[in-house]
Short mmCIF file of C-alpha atoms in Angstrom, two decimals:
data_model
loop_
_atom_site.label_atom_id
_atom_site.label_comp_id
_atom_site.label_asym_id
_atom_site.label_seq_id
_atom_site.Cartn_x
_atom_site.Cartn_y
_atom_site.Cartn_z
CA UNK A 1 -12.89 30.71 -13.52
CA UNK A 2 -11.18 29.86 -10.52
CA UNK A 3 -7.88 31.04 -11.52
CA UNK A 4 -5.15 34.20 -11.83
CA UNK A 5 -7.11 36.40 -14.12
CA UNK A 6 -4.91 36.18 -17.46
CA UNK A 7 -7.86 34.22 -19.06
CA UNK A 8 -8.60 30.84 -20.24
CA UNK A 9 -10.40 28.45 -22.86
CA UNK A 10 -13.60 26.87 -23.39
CA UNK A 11 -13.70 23.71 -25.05
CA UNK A 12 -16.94 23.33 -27.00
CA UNK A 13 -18.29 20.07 -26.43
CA UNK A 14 -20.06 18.31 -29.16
CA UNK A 15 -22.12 14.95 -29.71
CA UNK A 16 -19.70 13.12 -31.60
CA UNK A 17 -20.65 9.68 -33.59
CA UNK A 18 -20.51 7.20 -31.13
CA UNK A 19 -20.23 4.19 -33.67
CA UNK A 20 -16.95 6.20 -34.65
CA UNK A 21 -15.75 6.25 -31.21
CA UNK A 22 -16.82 3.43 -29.13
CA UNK A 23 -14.10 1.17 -29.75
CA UNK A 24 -11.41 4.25 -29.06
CA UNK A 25 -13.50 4.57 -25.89
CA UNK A 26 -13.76 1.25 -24.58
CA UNK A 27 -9.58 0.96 -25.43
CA UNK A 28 -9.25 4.18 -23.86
CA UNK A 29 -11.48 3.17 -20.52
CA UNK A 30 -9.63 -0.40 -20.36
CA UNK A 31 -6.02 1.37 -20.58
CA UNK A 32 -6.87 3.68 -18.09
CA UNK A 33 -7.97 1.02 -15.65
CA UNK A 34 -5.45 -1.21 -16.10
CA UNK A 35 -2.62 0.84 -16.06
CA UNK A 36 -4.05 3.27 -13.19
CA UNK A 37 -4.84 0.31 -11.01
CA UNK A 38 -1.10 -0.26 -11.39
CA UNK A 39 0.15 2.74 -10.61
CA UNK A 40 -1.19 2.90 -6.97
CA UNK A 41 0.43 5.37 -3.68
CA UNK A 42 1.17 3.07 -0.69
CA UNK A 43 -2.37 3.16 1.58
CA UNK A 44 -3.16 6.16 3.26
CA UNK A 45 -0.76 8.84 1.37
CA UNK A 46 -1.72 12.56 2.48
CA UNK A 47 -2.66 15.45 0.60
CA UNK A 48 0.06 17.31 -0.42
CA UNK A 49 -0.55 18.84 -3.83
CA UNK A 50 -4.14 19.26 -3.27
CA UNK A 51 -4.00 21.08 -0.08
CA UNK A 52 -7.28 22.25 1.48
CA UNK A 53 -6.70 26.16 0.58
CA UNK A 54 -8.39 29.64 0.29
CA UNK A 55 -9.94 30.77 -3.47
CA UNK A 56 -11.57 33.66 -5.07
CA UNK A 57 -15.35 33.52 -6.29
CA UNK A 58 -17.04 36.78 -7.09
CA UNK A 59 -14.17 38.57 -4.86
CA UNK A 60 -15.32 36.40 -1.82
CA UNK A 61 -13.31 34.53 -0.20
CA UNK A 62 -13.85 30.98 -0.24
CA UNK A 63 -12.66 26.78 1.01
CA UNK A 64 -11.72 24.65 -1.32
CA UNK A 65 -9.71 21.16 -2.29
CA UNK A 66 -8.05 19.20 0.67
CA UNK A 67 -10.15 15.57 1.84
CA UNK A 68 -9.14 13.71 -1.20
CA UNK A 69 -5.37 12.58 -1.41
CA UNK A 70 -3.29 12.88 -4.21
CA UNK A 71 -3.23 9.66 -6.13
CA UNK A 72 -7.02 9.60 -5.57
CA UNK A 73 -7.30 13.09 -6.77
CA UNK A 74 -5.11 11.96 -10.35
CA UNK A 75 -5.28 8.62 -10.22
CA UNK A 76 -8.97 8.83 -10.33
CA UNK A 77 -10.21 5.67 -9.18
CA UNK A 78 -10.16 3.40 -5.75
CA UNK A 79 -9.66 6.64 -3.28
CA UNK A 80 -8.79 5.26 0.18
CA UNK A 81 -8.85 6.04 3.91
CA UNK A 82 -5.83 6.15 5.81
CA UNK A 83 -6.86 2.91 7.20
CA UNK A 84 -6.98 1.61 3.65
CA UNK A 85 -10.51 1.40 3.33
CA UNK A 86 -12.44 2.23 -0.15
CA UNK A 87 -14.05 5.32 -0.28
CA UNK A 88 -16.58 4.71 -2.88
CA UNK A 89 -18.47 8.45 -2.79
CA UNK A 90 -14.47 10.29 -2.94
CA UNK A 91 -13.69 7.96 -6.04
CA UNK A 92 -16.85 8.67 -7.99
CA UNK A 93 -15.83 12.35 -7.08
CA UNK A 94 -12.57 12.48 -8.19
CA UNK A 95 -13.52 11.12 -11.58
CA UNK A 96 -16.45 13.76 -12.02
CA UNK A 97 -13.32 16.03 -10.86
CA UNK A 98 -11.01 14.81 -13.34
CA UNK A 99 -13.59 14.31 -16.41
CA UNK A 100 -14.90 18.29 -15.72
CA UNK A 101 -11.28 19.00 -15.94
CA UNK A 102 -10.41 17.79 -19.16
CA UNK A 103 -13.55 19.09 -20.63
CA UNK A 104 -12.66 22.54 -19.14
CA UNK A 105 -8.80 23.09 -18.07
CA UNK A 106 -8.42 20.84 -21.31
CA UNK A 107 -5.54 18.71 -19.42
CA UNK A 108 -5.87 15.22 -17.37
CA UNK A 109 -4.84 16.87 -13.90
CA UNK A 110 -5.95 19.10 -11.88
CA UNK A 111 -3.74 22.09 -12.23
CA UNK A 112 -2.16 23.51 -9.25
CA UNK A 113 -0.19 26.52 -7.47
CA UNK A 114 1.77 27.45 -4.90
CA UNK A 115 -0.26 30.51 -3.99
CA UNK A 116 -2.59 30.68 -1.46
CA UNK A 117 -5.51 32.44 -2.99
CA UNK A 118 -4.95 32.09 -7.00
CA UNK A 119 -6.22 28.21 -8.14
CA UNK A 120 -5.68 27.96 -11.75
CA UNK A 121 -8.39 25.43 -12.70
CA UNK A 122 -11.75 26.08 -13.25
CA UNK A 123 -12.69 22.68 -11.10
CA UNK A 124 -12.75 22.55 -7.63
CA UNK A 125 -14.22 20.71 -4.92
CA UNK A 126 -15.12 20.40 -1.40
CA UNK A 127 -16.16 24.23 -1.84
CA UNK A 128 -17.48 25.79 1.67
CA UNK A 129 -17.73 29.64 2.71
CA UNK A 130 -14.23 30.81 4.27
CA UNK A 131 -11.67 31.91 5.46
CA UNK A 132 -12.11 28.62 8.30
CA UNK A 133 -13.84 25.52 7.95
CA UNK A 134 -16.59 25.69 10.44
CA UNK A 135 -17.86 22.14 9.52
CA UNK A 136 -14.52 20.40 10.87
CA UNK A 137 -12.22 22.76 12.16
CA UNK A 138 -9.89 20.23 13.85
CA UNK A 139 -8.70 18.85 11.00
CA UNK A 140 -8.89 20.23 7.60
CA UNK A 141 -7.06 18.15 5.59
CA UNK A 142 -8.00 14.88 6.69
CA UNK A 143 -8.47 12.58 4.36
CA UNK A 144 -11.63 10.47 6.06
CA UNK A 145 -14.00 14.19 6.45
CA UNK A 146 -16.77 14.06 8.40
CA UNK A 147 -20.12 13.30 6.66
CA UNK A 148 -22.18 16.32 6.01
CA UNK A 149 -25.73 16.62 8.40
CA UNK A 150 -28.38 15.92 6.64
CA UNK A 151 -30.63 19.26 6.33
CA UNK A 152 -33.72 18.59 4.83
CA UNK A 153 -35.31 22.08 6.10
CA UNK A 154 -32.35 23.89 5.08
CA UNK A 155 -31.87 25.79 8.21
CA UNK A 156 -30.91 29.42 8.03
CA UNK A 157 -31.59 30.22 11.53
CA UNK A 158 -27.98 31.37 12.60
CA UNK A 159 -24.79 32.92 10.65
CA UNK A 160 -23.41 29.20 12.02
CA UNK A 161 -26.36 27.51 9.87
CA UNK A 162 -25.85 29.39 6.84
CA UNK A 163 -21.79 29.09 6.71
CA UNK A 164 -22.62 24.85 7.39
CA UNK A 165 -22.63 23.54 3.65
CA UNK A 166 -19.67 21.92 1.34
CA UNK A 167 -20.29 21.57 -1.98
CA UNK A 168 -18.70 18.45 -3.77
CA UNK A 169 -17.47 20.21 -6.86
CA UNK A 170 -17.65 23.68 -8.48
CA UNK A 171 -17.20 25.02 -11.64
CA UNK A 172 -16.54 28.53 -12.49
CA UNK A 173 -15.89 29.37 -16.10
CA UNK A 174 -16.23 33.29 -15.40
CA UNK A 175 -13.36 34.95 -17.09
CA UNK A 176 -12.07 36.86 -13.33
CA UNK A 177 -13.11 35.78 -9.66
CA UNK A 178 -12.31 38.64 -8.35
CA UNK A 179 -14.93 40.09 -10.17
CA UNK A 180 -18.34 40.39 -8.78
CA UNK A 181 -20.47 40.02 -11.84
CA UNK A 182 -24.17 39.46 -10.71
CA UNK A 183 -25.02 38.04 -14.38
CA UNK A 184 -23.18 35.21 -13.72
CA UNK A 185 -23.39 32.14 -11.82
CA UNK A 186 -20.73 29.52 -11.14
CA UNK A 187 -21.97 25.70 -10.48
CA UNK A 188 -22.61 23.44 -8.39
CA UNK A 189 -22.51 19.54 -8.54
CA UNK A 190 -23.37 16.94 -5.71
CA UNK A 191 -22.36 13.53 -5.64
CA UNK A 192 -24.48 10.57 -3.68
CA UNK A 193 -24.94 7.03 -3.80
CA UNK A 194 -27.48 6.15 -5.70
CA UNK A 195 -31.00 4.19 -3.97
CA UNK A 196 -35.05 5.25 -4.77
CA UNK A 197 -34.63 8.62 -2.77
CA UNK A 198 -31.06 9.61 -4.60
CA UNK A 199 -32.63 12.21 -7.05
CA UNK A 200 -34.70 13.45 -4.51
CA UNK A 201 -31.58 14.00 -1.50
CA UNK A 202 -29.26 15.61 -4.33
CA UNK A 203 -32.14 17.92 -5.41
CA UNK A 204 -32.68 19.13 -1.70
CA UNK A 205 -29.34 19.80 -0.57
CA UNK A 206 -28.25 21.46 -4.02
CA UNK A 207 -31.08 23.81 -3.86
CA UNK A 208 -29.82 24.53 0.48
CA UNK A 209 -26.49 25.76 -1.09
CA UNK A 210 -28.14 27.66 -3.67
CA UNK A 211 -30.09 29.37 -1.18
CA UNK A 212 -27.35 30.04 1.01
CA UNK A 213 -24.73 31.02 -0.59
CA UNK A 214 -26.26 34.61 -1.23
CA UNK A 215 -26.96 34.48 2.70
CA UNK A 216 -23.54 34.17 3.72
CA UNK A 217 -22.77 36.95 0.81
CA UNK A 218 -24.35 38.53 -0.98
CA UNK A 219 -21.75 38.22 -4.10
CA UNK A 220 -22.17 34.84 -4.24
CA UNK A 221 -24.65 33.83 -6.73
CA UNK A 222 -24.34 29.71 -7.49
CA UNK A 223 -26.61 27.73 -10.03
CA UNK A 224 -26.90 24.41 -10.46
CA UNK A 225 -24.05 22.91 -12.99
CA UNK A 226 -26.03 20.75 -15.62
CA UNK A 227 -23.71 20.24 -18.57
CA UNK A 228 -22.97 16.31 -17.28
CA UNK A 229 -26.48 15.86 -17.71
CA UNK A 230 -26.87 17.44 -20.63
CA UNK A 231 -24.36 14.79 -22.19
CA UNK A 232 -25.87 12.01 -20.44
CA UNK A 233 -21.96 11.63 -19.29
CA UNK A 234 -21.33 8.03 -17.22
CA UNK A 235 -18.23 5.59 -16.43
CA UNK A 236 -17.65 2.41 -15.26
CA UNK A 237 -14.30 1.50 -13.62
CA UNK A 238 -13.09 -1.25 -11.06
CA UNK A 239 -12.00 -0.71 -7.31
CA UNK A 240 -8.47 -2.41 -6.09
CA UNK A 241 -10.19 -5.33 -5.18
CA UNK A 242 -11.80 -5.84 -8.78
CA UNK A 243 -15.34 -4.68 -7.91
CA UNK A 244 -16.83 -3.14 -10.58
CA UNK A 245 -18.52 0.26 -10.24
CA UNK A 246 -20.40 2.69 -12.32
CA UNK A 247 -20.53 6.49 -11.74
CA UNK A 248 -23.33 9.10 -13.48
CA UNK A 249 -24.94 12.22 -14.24
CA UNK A 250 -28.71 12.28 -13.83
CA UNK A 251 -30.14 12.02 -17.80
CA UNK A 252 -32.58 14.64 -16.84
CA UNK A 253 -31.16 18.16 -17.09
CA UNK A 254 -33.65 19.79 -16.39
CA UNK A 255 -35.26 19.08 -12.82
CA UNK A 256 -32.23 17.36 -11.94
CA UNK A 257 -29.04 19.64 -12.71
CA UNK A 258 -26.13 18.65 -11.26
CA UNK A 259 -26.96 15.39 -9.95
CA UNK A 260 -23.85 12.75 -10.06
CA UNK A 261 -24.86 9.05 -8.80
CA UNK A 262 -22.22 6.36 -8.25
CA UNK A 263 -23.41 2.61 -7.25
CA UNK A 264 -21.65 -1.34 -8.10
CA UNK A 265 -22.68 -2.87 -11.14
CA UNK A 266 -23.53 -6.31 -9.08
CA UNK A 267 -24.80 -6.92 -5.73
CA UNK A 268 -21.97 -6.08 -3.29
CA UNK A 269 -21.45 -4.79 0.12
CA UNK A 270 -25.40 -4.34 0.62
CA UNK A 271 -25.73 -1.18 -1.61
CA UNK A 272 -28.44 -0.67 -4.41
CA UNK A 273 -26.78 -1.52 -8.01
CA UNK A 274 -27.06 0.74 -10.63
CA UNK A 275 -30.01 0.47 -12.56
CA UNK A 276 -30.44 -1.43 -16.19
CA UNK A 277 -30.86 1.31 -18.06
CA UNK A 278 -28.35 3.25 -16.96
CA UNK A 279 -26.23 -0.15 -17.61
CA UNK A 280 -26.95 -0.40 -21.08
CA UNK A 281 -26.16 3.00 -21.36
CA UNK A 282 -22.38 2.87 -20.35
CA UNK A 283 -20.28 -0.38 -21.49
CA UNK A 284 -18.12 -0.64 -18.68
CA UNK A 285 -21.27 0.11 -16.56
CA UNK A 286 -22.59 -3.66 -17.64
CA UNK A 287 -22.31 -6.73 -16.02
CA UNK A 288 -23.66 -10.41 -17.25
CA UNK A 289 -26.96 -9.55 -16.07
CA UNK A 290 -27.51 -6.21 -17.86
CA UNK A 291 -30.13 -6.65 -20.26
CA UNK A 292 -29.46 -6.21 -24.12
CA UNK A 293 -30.14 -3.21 -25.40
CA UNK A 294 -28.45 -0.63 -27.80
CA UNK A 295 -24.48 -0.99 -27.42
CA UNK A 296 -23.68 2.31 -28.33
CA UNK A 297 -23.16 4.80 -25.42
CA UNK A 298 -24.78 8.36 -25.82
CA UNK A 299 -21.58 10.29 -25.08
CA UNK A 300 -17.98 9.29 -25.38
CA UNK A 301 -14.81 10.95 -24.86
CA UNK A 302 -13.57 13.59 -27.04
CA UNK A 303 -10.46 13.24 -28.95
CA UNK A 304 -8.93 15.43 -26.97
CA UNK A 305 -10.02 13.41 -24.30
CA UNK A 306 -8.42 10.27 -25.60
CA UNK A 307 -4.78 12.44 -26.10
CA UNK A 308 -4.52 13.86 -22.58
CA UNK A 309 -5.24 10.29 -21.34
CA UNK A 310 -2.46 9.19 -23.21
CA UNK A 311 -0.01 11.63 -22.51
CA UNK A 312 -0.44 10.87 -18.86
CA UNK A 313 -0.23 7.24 -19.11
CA UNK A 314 2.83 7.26 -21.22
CA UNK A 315 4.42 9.79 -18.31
CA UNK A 316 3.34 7.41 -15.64
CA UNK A 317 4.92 4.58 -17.88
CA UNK A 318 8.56 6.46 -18.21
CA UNK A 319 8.53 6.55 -14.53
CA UNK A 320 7.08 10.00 -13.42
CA UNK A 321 4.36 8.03 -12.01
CA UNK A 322 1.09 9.73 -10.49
CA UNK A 323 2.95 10.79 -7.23
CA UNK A 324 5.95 11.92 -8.37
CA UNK A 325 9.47 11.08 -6.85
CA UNK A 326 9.29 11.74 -2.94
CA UNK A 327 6.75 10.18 -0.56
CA UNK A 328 3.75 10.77 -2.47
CA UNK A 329 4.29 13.87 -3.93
CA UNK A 330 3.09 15.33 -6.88
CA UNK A 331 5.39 17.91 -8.98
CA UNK A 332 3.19 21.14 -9.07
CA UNK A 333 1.37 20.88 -12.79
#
């Protein structure tokens, strides 16, 4: 767990009926979108909650946060550049962000501290071998970061090769980081658009940070994080400009742990659509094309779930808002 040390909670996550839930979860999703979509930072607000800072796995020191803003970070959907642009991968991120959290951490933000080394949640992202960011150096808490390099050999040829990887999001659920504890392994997850080849590119460059994580130290000792695909976990929301999108874990969790896809429901901006099954899957995923099938999805929210979400809609509704009171700036959770 990527956190102080005094311990935390697991939530068990179980199937629940899904003809019990779905219309809680559909009212849930809609709320969320509509509200959320209201509740927007001006364009191009910086990161300053979510700093880019150091953390503790397996006592070694370690990147993490920083590249998404704040209200993308808690708002969850439409993440922009400073430019204003939609960043379609960063918003499909933040919601696998947010949805681990409230599985895990068992709250709708992200906690946070003031602390340099001790992070308090047991989600982070943009996770990269420290104390520097040898990737982009210049500018570590930009909001628009550099596209990884593809690596589809995985080169480990130099101690600059082996330090060049980023993970999208972690999870550690160990009970102290500053614990080397070889029988554990915290996870990994990659997020990608999804095309033919998606599987395929998330597999490879999963399976590079895998392999050299223990090459940079020999503490570190990541798997691949599969309980999204486990639960067959999707959601469907709409960008700003009332695009609809749909983001997903890969159904198979076996050969493809930790695999997150995110594509538009409907032909837009010349990217592949998600596909129909994964559409009839997820109701917000489905468009007036999707072809009928069963209307139930496979996993839904937890209760919990649905009380966190309100809690922090009602506080956004009093006036706390997403970004607090000053220039985009979140009170520390």
């Amino acid at each position: 767990m990527f956190h102080d040390g005094a311990g935390g909670k697991r939530l068990v996550i179980t199937k629940p009926s899904a003809a019990r839930h779905r219309a809680i979860y559909v009212t849930a999703q809609l709320l969320v979108l509509s509200l959320v979509t209201s509740s927007f930072a001006p364009v191009g607000a910086a990161i300053d909650t979510y700093k880019r800072k150091n953390i503790r796995v397996q006592r070694v020191q370690m990147r993490a946060r920083g590249y998404l803003n704040d209200p993308c970070v808690v708002a969850r959907v439409d993440c922009r550049t400073r430019a204003g642009a939609f960043r379609p991968e960063a918003t499909a991120q933040s919601i696998v962000i947010q949805q681990l959290s409230v599985m895990l951490d068992q709250q709708a933000v992200v906690t946070n501290t003031q602390e340099q080394i001790v992070a308090p949640s047991q989600v982070q992202w943009e996770v990269s071998p420290g104390p520097t960011d040898p990737l982009d150096p210049s500018d570590p808490e930009d909001v628009d970061p550099p596209e990884l390099p593809e690596d589809p050999t995985c080169d480990i040829s130099t101690p600059q090769k082996i330090r060049s990887w980023r993970a999208d999001v972690a999870v550690d659920e160990s009970d102290d980081p500053t614990v080397a504890d070889a029988s554990y392994q915290p996870g990994l997850l990659e997020v990608r658009a999804w095309s033919g080849t998606a599987p395929v590119d998330v597999d490879r460059r999963l399976e590079c940070y895998v392999d050299k994580a223990p090459l940079y130290n020999g503490n570190l000792n990541f798997r691949r994080y599969d309980l999204l695909n486990h639960l067959r976990w999707g959601m469907g929301y709409f960008d700003r400009d009332g695009v609809r999108w749909c983001v997903w874990a890969d159904p198979d969790p076996i050969l493809h742990k930790g695999n997150i896809y995110f594509a538009p429901v409907s032909p837009h901006s010349n990217r592949v659509v998600a596909p129909d099954d994964v559409k009839r899957r997820i109701p917000l995923c489905r468009d007036a094309d999707t072809p009928t099938g069963d209307p139930v999805p496979d996993v839904v929210p937890q209760p919990m779930e649905y009380l966190v979400w309100l809690a922090a809609l009602l506080a956004a509704g009093a006036g706390m808002g997403y970004l607090g009171r000053v220039g985009g700036r979140l009170s520390p959770c």
